[in-house]
Tab-separated table of C-alpha atoms and ligand atoms in Angstrom:
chain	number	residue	atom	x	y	z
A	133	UNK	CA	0.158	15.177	-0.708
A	134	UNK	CA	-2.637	16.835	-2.754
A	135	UNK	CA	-2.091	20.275	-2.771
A	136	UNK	CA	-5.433	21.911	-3.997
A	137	UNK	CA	-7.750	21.376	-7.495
A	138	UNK	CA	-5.081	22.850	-10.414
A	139	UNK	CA	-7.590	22.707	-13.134
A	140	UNK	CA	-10.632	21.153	-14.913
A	141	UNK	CA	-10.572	19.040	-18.281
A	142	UNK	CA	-13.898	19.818	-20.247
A	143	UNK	CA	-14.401	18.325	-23.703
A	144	UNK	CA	-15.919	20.384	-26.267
A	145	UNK	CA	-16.605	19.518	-29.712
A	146	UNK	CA	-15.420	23.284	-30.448
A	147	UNK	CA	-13.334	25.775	-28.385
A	148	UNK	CA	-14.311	28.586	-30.725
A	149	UNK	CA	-17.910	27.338	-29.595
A	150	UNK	CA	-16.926	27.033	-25.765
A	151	UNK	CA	-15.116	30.011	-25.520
A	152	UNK	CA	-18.818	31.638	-25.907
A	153	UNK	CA	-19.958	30.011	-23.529
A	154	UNK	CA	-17.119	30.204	-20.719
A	155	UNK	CA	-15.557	33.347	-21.801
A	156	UNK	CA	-18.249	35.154	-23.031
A	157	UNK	CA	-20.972	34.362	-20.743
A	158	UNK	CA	-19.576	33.136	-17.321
A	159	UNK	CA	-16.907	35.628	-18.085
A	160	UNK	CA	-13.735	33.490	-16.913
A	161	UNK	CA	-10.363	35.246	-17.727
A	162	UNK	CA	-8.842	33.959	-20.903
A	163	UNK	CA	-5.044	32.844	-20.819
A	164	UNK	CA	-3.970	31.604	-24.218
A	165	UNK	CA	-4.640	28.414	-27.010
A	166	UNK	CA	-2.194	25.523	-27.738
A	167	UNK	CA	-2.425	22.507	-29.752
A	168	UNK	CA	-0.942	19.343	-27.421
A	169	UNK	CA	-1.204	15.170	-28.697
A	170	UNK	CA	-4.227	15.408	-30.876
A	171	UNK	CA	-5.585	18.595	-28.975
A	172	UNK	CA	-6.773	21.983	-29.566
A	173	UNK	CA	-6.957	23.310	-25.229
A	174	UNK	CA	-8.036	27.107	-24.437
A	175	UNK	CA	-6.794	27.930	-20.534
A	176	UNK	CA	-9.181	29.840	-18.519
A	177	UNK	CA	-8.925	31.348	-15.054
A	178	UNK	CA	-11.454	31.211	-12.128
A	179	UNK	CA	-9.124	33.035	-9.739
A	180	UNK	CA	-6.782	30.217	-8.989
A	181	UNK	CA	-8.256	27.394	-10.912
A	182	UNK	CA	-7.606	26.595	-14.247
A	183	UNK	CA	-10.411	25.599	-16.595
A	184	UNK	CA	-8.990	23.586	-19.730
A	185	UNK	CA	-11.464	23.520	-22.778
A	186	UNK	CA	-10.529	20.060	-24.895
A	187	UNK	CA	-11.402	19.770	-28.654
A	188	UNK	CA	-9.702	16.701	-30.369
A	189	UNK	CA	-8.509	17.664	-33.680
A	190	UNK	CA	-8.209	14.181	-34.830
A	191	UNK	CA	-10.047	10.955	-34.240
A	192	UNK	CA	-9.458	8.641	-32.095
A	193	UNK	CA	-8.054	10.817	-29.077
A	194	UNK	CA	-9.735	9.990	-25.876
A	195	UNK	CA	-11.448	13.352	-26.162
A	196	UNK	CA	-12.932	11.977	-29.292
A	197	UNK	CA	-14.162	9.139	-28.048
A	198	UNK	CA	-15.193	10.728	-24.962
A	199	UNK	CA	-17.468	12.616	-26.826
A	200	UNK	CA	-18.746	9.517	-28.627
A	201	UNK	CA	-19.867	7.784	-25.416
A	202	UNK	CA	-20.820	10.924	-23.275
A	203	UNK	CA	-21.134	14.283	-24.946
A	204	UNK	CA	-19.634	16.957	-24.397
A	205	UNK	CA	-19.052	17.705	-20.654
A	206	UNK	CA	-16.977	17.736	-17.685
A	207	UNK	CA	-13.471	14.867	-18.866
A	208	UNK	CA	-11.095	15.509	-15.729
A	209	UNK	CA	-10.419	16.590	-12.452
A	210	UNK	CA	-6.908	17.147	-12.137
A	211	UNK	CA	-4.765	18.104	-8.415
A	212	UNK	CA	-1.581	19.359	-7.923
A	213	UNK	CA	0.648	17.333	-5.744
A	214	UNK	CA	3.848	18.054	-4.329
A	215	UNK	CA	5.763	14.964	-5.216
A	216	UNK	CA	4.450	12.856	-8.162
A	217	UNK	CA	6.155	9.810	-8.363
A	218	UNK	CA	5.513	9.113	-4.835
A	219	UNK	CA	1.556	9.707	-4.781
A	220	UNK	CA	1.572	7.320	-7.982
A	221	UNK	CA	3.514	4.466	-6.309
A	222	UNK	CA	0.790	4.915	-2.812
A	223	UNK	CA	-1.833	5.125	-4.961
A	224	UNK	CA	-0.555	1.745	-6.727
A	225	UNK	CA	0.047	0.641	-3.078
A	226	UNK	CA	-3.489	1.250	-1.817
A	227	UNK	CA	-4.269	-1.120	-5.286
A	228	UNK	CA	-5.393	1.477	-7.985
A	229	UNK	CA	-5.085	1.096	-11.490
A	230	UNK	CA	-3.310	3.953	-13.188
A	231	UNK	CA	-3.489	4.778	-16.520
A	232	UNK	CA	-0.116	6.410	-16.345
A	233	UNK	CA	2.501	4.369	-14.298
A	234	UNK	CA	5.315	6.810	-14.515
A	235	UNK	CA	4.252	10.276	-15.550
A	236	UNK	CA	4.453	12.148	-18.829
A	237	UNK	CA	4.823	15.225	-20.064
A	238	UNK	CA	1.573	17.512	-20.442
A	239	UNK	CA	0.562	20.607	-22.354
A	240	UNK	CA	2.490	23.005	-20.577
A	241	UNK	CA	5.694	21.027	-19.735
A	242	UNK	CA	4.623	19.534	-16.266
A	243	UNK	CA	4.653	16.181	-14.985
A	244	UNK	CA	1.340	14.488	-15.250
A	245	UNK	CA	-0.244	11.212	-14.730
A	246	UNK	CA	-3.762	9.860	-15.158
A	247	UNK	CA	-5.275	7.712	-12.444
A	248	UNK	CA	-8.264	4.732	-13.934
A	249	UNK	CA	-11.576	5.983	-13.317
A	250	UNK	CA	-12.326	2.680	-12.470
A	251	UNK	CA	-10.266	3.303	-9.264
A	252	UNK	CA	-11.856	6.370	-8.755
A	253	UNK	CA	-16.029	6.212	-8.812
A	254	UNK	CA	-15.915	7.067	-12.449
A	255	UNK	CA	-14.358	10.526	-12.409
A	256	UNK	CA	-11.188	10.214	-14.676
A	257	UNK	CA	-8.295	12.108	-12.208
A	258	UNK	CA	-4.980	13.679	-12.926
A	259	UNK	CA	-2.102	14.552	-11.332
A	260	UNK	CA	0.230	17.718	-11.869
A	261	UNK	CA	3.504	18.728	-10.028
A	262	UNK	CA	4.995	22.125	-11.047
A	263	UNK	CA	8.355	23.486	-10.914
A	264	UNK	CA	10.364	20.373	-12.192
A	265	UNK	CA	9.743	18.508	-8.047
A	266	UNK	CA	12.672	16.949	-6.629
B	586	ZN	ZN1	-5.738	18.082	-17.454
């Protein structure tokens, strides 16, 4: 079961740049900066929602190549879901393609998983459970 929207992937082609922008102007709280698989991600608050700010620090990451086709912009939508494993294998079920068929590991230690956004009217979508699950 989807629980609510945990956060929001943008790419950037500079955090420092971003952080103008998002911090700076819209004025959205700023958590902290990591460096994750080819990554440099600044966390944001909106009350509740996260806002992740993606630079690739490398080429060929898929924010880097994001950025190629698209520009910068909005990269993911990601929900929190109570039970990972079993939303992947309904999803598979209901005859999506997922990019990640058992989930990994993401920035902060979670389990996540990436759904095809050719499953998904072009908006790339991740999942997130918290706390370990069951
Ligand atoms: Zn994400």
């Amino acid at each position: 079961m989807i629980k609510k929207i945990d956060h929001i992937g943008i790419a950037v082609r500079s955090v420092d740049e971003a952080l103008k922008i998002h911090r700076d102007l819209l004025g959205l709280e700023f958590v902290k900066i990591t460096e994750h698989d080819g990554m440099k991600i600044a966390f944001l608050m909106a009350n509740d929602v996260e806002i992740e700010l993606l630079e690739s620090t490398r080429p060929g990451t898929p924010i880097a190549t994001f950025i190629e086709r698209k520009g910068e912009g909005i990269h993911h939508l990601c929900f929190e879901v109570d039970d990972i494993e079993r939303e992947l294998d309904a999803y598979k079920q209901k005859g999506a393609r997922l990019i990640d068929e058992t989930p990994r590991r993401g920035a902060q230690g979670e389990k996540i998983a990436f759904i095809h956004p050719k499953s998904t009217g072009s908006v790339l979508v991740e999942l997130i459970e918290k706390h370990g699950g069951p």
